[in-house]
Coordinates of C-alpha atoms and ligand atoms in Angstrom, one line a residue:
M1 CA 23.5 1.4 -13.7
K2 CA 22.9 -0.3 -10.3
A3 CA 19.2 -2.2 -10.3
A4 CA 18.4 -4.6 -7.7
L5 CA 17.3 -8.2 -9.1
Y6 CA 14.8 -10.3 -6.9
Y7 CA 15.3 -14.1 -6.5
C8 CA 13.7 -14.9 -3.2
N9 CA 13.6 -12.8 0.2
D10 CA 17.1 -14.1 0.9
D11 CA 18.2 -13.6 -2.4
V12 CA 18.5 -9.8 -3.8
R13 CA 21.4 -8.7 -5.7
V14 CA 22.4 -5.4 -7.0
V15 CA 23.4 -6.1 -10.7
D16 CA 24.5 -3.8 -13.4
V17 CA 22.3 -3.2 -16.4
P18 CA 22.1 -0.5 -19.3
V19 CA 20.7 2.7 -18.3
P20 CA 17.3 2.8 -20.4
E21 CA 16.8 4.5 -23.4
I22 CA 14.1 6.5 -23.8
G23 CA 11.5 6.9 -26.6
P24 CA 9.1 9.6 -27.8
G25 CA 6.4 10.7 -24.8
E26 CA 8.7 8.9 -22.5
V27 CA 10.4 10.3 -19.3
L28 CA 13.8 8.9 -17.8
V29 CA 14.1 9.8 -13.9
E30 CA 16.6 9.3 -11.5
M31 CA 15.4 7.6 -8.5
K32 CA 15.9 9.4 -5.0
A33 CA 13.7 7.2 -3.0
C34 CA 11.8 4.1 -3.6
G35 CA 9.9 2.4 -0.9
I36 CA 9.6 -1.6 -0.1
C37 CA 6.1 -2.6 0.1
G38 CA 4.8 -5.7 2.0
S39 CA 3.5 -7.1 -1.6
D40 CA 7.6 -6.9 -2.2
V41 CA 8.6 -9.7 0.2
L42 CA 5.5 -11.6 -0.5
E43 CA 7.6 -14.8 -1.8
W44 CA 4.7 -16.6 -3.5
Y45 CA 4.0 -13.6 -5.4
R46 CA 7.4 -12.9 -6.6
K47 CA 9.5 -16.0 -6.7
P48 CA 7.3 -17.7 -10.0
R49 CA 8.4 -14.4 -11.9
A50 CA 12.1 -14.9 -10.2
P51 CA 14.6 -12.9 -11.3
M52 CA 12.8 -9.9 -11.5
H53 CA 13.4 -6.1 -10.9
F54 CA 10.8 -4.7 -9.2
G55 CA 9.9 -1.2 -6.9
H56 CA 6.9 0.5 -7.3
E57 CA 6.8 3.4 -4.6
L58 CA 9.1 5.3 -6.6
T59 CA 9.8 9.4 -6.6
G60 CA 13.1 11.0 -8.3
V61 CA 13.8 13.7 -10.4
I62 CA 13.4 13.9 -14.3
K63 CA 16.7 13.7 -16.4
Q64 CA 15.2 13.4 -19.6
V65 CA 12.2 13.8 -21.7
G66 CA 11.3 12.6 -24.8
K67 CA 10.0 14.1 -27.8
G68 CA 5.9 15.6 -27.0
V69 CA 6.5 15.7 -23.5
N70 CA 5.0 18.8 -22.5
N71 CA 3.7 18.9 -18.9
F72 CA 6.8 17.7 -17.6
Q73 CA 10.8 19.1 -17.7
V74 CA 14.2 17.8 -16.9
G75 CA 14.8 18.6 -13.2
D76 CA 10.7 18.2 -12.0
R77 CA 10.7 16.2 -9.4
V78 CA 8.0 13.6 -9.3
F79 CA 6.0 10.4 -8.0
V80 CA 5.7 7.8 -10.4
H81 CA 2.4 4.9 -10.6
H82 CA 4.0 1.9 -12.0
H83 CA 0.6 0.7 -13.0
V84 CA -2.1 3.1 -15.0
P85 CA -5.4 2.2 -16.5
C86 CA -6.9 2.6 -20.0
F87 CA -10.2 4.1 -19.1
V88 CA -12.1 3.2 -21.6
C89 CA -12.3 -1.1 -21.1
H90 CA -15.4 -2.8 -19.5
Y91 CA -13.9 -2.4 -16.2
C92 CA -12.4 1.1 -16.5
Q93 CA -16.1 2.0 -17.4
R94 CA -17.5 0.5 -14.4
G95 CA -14.9 2.2 -12.0
S96 CA -12.7 -0.9 -11.6
Y97 CA -9.8 0.7 -12.3
T98 CA -7.4 -1.5 -11.3
M99 CA -9.1 -4.6 -12.9
C100 CA -8.3 -3.3 -16.3
P101 CA -6.0 -5.3 -18.3
T102 CA -3.8 -2.3 -19.5
Y103 CA -3.2 -1.4 -15.7
H104 CA -1.9 -4.8 -15.4
G105 CA 0.0 -4.6 -18.2
T106 CA 1.9 -1.5 -17.4
H107 CA 5.4 -1.2 -15.6
L108 CA 8.6 0.8 -15.0
D109 CA 11.5 -0.3 -16.4
P110 CA 13.2 -2.0 -15.0
G111 CA 11.6 -1.2 -11.6
G112 CA 11.9 1.5 -8.8
F113 CA 14.8 0.0 -7.1
A114 CA 17.2 1.2 -9.8
E115 CA 19.0 4.5 -10.3
F116 CA 17.5 5.3 -13.5
V117 CA 13.9 4.3 -14.5
R118 CA 12.1 4.7 -17.9
V119 CA 8.7 5.6 -17.5
P120 CA 6.7 4.6 -20.1
A121 CA 4.6 7.3 -22.2
I122 CA 1.0 6.1 -21.0
N123 CA 2.7 6.1 -17.0
V124 CA 3.8 9.9 -18.0
E125 CA 0.4 10.9 -19.1
R126 CA -1.7 9.1 -16.4
G127 CA 0.4 7.9 -13.0
M128 CA 2.8 10.7 -12.9
L129 CA 2.5 13.9 -10.4
K130 CA 5.1 16.3 -9.7
L131 CA 6.1 16.1 -5.7
P132 CA 5.1 20.0 -4.3
P133 CA 8.3 21.7 -2.4
E134 CA 6.5 20.3 0.9
I135 CA 7.3 16.8 0.3
S136 CA 10.7 15.4 0.4
F137 CA 11.7 12.3 -2.0
E138 CA 11.0 10.1 1.1
E139 CA 7.8 11.5 2.1
G140 CA 6.9 10.7 -1.3
T141 CA 7.4 7.3 -1.4
L142 CA 4.4 7.0 0.7
I143 CA 1.6 8.3 -1.9
E144 CA 1.3 5.0 -3.5
P145 CA 0.8 3.0 0.0
V146 CA -1.7 5.7 1.2
S147 CA -3.4 5.6 -2.3
C148 CA -4.2 2.2 -1.9
C149 CA -5.4 2.5 1.3
L150 CA -7.6 5.0 0.6
R151 CA -9.2 3.2 -2.4
G152 CA -10.2 0.8 0.1
L153 CA -11.6 2.6 2.4
K154 CA -13.6 4.6 0.2
K155 CA -14.6 1.0 -1.5
S156 CA -15.8 -0.1 2.0
E157 CA -18.5 2.4 2.1
M158 CA -17.5 3.1 6.0
R159 CA -20.0 5.9 7.4
E160 CA -19.5 8.6 9.9
G161 CA -19.5 7.4 13.3
D162 CA -18.8 3.7 12.3
T163 CA -16.9 1.4 14.8
V164 CA -13.5 0.6 12.4
L165 CA -11.6 -2.6 13.6
V166 CA -7.9 -2.8 12.1
I167 CA -6.3 -6.1 12.1
G168 CA -2.6 -5.3 12.0
A169 CA -0.4 -2.3 13.4
G170 CA 2.2 -2.8 10.5
A171 CA 2.6 0.5 7.8
S172 CA -1.0 0.1 6.2
G173 CA -2.6 -1.0 9.1
L174 CA -1.4 2.6 10.8
I175 CA -2.0 4.6 7.2
H176 CA -5.8 2.9 7.7
V177 CA -6.1 4.5 10.8
Q178 CA -4.9 8.0 10.1
L179 CA -7.5 8.0 7.0
A180 CA -10.0 6.5 8.4
K181 CA -9.9 9.0 11.5
L182 CA -9.5 11.8 8.8
L183 CA -12.6 10.5 6.7
G184 CA -14.3 10.8 10.0
V185 CA -15.1 7.9 11.2
G186 CA -16.3 7.0 15.0
M187 CA -14.2 4.8 17.1
V188 CA -11.0 3.0 15.9
I189 CA -9.6 -0.2 17.5
V190 CA -6.4 -1.9 16.3
S191 CA -5.1 -5.2 16.9
D192 CA -1.5 -6.5 16.5
L193 CA 0.5 -9.3 18.5
I194 CA 3.3 -6.6 19.1
D195 CA 2.8 -4.3 21.9
N196 CA 5.3 -1.9 20.7
K197 CA 3.0 -1.6 17.3
L198 CA 0.1 -0.8 19.4
T199 CA 1.7 2.0 21.2
I200 CA 1.9 3.6 17.9
A201 CA -1.0 2.8 16.6
R202 CA -2.1 4.9 19.8
E203 CA -0.3 7.6 18.5
F204 CA -1.9 7.3 15.1
G205 CA -5.0 8.1 16.5
A206 CA -6.6 4.7 17.5
D207 CA -9.3 4.9 20.2
Y208 CA -8.6 1.7 21.7
T209 CA -5.5 -0.9 20.9
V210 CA -5.8 -5.0 21.5
N211 CA -3.1 -7.5 21.4
P212 CA -5.2 -11.0 21.3
Q213 CA -2.6 -12.9 22.6
K214 CA -3.2 -11.0 26.1
E215 CA -7.1 -10.3 25.6
D216 CA -9.9 -11.6 24.0
I217 CA -10.9 -9.4 21.0
E218 CA -14.6 -10.3 21.0
K219 CA -15.3 -9.2 24.3
K220 CA -13.3 -6.1 24.7
L221 CA -15.0 -4.8 21.3
R222 CA -18.3 -5.8 23.0
Q223 CA -17.2 -3.9 26.1
I224 CA -16.1 -0.6 24.7
N225 CA -19.1 -0.9 21.8
E226 CA -22.3 -0.9 23.3
G227 CA -22.2 -4.5 22.9
R228 CA -22.0 -4.5 19.6
L229 CA -18.8 -5.9 16.8
A230 CA -17.5 -3.4 14.2
D231 CA -18.7 -1.9 11.5
L232 CA -16.0 -2.0 9.4
V233 CA -12.9 -4.6 9.7
V234 CA -10.1 -4.0 8.0
V235 CA -8.0 -7.2 7.3
T236 CA -4.6 -6.0 6.2
P237 CA -2.1 -8.7 7.0
A238 CA -2.2 -11.0 4.0
S239 CA -3.3 -14.3 6.1
T240 CA -6.3 -16.3 5.9
A241 CA -6.5 -16.6 9.7
A242 CA -7.0 -13.0 9.9
I243 CA -9.9 -13.1 7.4
K244 CA -11.6 -15.5 9.2
Q245 CA -10.9 -13.6 12.8
G246 CA -12.1 -10.5 11.0
I247 CA -15.6 -12.0 9.4
Y248 CA -16.2 -13.1 13.4
L249 CA -15.5 -9.6 14.7
A250 CA -18.2 -8.1 11.9
D251 CA -21.1 -6.8 13.6
K252 CA -24.5 -6.9 11.8
G253 CA -24.7 -5.2 8.6
A254 CA -21.0 -4.8 8.7
T255 CA -17.9 -4.7 6.0
V256 CA -15.5 -7.0 6.3
Y257 CA -12.2 -5.3 3.7
I258 CA -9.2 -7.6 2.9
F259 CA -6.4 -5.7 2.1
G260 CA -3.5 -8.4 2.4
P261 CA -3.3 -10.7 -0.6
T262 CA -3.2 -14.5 0.4
S263 CA -1.5 -17.0 -1.8
P264 CA -3.8 -18.8 -4.6
E265 CA -3.4 -22.1 -2.4
E266 CA -4.6 -20.8 0.9
A267 CA -8.4 -21.2 1.5
F268 CA -10.6 -21.4 4.9
S269 CA -14.0 -22.6 5.5
L270 CA -17.1 -20.1 5.4
V271 CA -20.6 -20.3 7.0
P272 CA -23.0 -18.7 4.9
H273 CA -25.4 -19.0 7.6
H274 CA -23.1 -16.5 9.4
L275 CA -22.9 -14.0 6.3
F276 CA -26.6 -14.6 5.6
F277 CA -28.3 -13.9 8.5
S278 CA -25.7 -11.1 9.7
E279 CA -25.9 -9.4 6.3
I280 CA -22.0 -9.4 6.5
K281 CA -20.0 -7.9 2.9
L282 CA -17.0 -9.2 2.0
M283 CA -15.1 -7.0 -0.4
A284 CA -11.3 -6.5 -1.3
S285 CA -9.5 -3.7 -2.5
Y286 CA -6.5 -3.8 -4.7
S287 CA -3.6 -1.0 -5.5
S288 CA -5.1 2.2 -6.7
Y289 CA -5.1 4.9 -9.2
I290 CA -4.3 8.5 -10.2
A291 CA -7.2 9.8 -8.6
E292 CA -6.1 8.7 -5.2
T293 CA -2.9 9.2 -5.9
K294 CA -3.4 12.9 -6.0
V295 CA -5.6 12.8 -3.1
A296 CA -3.0 10.9 -1.2
L297 CA -0.4 13.8 -2.0
D298 CA -2.6 16.3 -0.5
Y299 CA -3.1 14.5 2.4
I300 CA 0.8 13.8 2.8
K301 CA 1.4 17.9 2.0
R302 CA -0.9 18.9 4.2
K303 CA 0.8 16.4 6.9
K304 CA -2.5 14.8 7.7
I305 CA -0.3 11.4 7.3
N306 CA 2.4 11.2 10.1
S307 CA 4.9 10.6 7.6
A308 CA 8.0 10.7 10.2
K309 CA 6.5 7.9 12.2
L310 CA 5.7 5.8 9.2
I311 CA 9.2 5.8 8.0
T312 CA 11.8 3.8 10.4
H313 CA 14.3 2.7 8.4
R314 CA 16.4 4.2 5.8
F315 CA 19.2 2.2 3.3
S316 CA 21.4 2.7 0.3
L317 CA 20.2 1.0 -3.0
D318 CA 23.8 -1.3 -2.2
E319 CA 22.0 -2.3 1.4
I320 CA 18.7 -3.5 -0.5
G321 CA 19.1 -7.0 0.5
K322 CA 19.3 -6.1 4.2
A323 CA 16.2 -4.1 4.2
M324 CA 14.5 -6.8 2.4
K325 CA 15.3 -9.4 5.2
L326 CA 14.1 -6.6 7.9
V327 CA 11.0 -6.3 6.3
A328 CA 10.2 -9.7 5.7
K329 CA 10.6 -10.2 9.4
A330 CA 7.8 -7.7 10.1
Q331 CA 8.7 -7.2 13.5
E332 CA 10.3 -3.6 14.4
S333 CA 10.2 -2.1 10.8
L334 CA 6.9 0.0 9.8
K335 CA 8.1 1.8 6.3
V336 CA 11.4 0.8 4.8
V337 CA 12.8 3.2 2.2
I338 CA 15.6 2.4 0.1
V339 CA 17.2 6.2 -0.8
R340 CA 19.9 8.1 -2.5
D341 CA 21.7 11.1 -2.5
Ligands
ZN1 ZN1 2.9 -0.9 -2.7
ZN2 ZN1 -9.4 -0.6 -18.5

């Protein structure tokens, strides 16, 4: 069968590998769609482990079930989560499911960008969901990205009426905008350097948009927000400059929520005086688990997430190299999905 193998953003090969064999409790899923995540084009994250199979925003149809699988059958349309927690370790007991060692040790075989995928028993039990008929395979690839944003917003403890600034109007920025509105915050402001994306952000429910190359964000925020800055700043780009900017756009008592992962080498200086006297909280959120994927699935099913507008490009598995270059450029594309007939 065909499977994608990552070397670097400019070199993703489609190679021939054996169809994985399944064991007890496992299932074999025929991939129907798999989204390309922002993290798939983070070279500092992927390259040290290359060449590697990858892809984790997966939907498909069950082709085989192993002994002992009772909840799923051949022919079921499913979403599969690549990482699942143990639910018993110290981190799980504290609710930090994505910090669980089991979570980090679980994977799909060989990865979502393959014709067939072996889903280990633990993922079948704790990470697989049936897709209702209302959700297409393509839409189902949004379950994982939406669940990650949902987890972060919940962790940020935002409140009704909060003024939320979302930095970055890529797919994850736009998902945060829709979720924030859905969860009942007040004003949502979005900043991005690309005007087209700001137009889309308004269609997704943003009340105001700012292009920092043309307007001073701080001034604009104070102007529209009774002189105050944001109660919650969501930093979606994997950039220290954006995080730093976020800290200075956070109001007194506000939270700065880091969504995009930067490389281990990148650093910036902080002024603790400012954090202390403004009581600014810094937090980060990594990935998601089944409690959030279930809610994300429900939101997508009820059309609370604008899937049609989020998915801008579709490519076949053979064209994955082209698709990755498009995502790495981060210009006109939002969500790019690999699809199969
Ligand atoms: Zn993802
Ligand atoms: Zn655990």
